[in-house]
Short mmCIF file of C-alpha atoms in Angstrom, two decimals:
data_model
loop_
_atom_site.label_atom_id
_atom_site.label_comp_id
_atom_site.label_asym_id
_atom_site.label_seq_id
_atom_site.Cartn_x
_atom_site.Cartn_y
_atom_site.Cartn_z
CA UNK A 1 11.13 21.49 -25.77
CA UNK A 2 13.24 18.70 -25.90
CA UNK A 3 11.94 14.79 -25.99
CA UNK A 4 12.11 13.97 -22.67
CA UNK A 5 10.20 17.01 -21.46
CA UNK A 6 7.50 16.67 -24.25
CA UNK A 7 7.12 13.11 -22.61
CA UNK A 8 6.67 14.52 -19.17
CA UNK A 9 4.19 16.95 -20.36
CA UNK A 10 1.97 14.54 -22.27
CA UNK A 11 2.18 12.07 -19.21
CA UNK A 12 1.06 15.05 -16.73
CA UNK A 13 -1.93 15.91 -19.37
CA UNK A 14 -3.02 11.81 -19.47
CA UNK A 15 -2.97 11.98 -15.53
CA UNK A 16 -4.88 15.45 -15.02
CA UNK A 17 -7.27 14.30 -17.95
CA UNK A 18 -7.84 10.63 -16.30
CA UNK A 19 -8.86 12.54 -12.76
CA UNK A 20 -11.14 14.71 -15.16
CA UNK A 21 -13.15 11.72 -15.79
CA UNK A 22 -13.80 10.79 -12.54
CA UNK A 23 -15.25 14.53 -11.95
CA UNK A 24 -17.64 14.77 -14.49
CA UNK A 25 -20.80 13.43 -15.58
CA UNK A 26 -20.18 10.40 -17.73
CA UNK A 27 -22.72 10.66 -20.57
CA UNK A 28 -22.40 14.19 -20.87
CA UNK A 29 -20.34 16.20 -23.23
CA UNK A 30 -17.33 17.10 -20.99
CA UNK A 31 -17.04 14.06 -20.73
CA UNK A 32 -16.49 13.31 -24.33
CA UNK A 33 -14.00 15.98 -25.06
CA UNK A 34 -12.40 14.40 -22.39
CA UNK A 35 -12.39 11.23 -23.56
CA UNK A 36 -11.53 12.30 -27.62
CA UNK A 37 -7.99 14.08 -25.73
CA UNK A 38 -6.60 11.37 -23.54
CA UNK A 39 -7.29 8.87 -26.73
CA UNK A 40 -4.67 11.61 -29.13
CA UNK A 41 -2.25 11.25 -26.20
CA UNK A 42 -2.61 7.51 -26.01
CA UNK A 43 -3.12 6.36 -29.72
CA UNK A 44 0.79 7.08 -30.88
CA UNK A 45 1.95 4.84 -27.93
CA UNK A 46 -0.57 1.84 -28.67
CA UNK A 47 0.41 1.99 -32.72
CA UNK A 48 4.16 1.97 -31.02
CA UNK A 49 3.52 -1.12 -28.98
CA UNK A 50 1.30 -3.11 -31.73
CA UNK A 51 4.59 -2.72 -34.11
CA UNK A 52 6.77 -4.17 -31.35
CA UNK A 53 4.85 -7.16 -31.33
#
């Protein structure tokens, strides 16, 4: 898979998993799993940005 594709993918995974969230009970445990994926897709592009600034 090449760079640009593994982007797509891991945008298209954020976007199905933020929908998720609306669909399922907050404080349950779906909801955590959930929550724990979309923050291993997320953290590499926040410690990107915080070394930009």
């Amino acid at each position: 898979m090449n760079p640009r594709d593994a982007k797509l993918s891991a945008a298209v995974e954020m976007e199905e998993l933020l929908y998720r969230l609306l669909e399922v009970p907050a404080d349950g445990p779906e909801a955590r799993r959930v929550e724990s994926r979309l923050a291993e897709l997320v953290r590499p592009h926040l410690m990107s940005f915080s070394l930009l600034s």
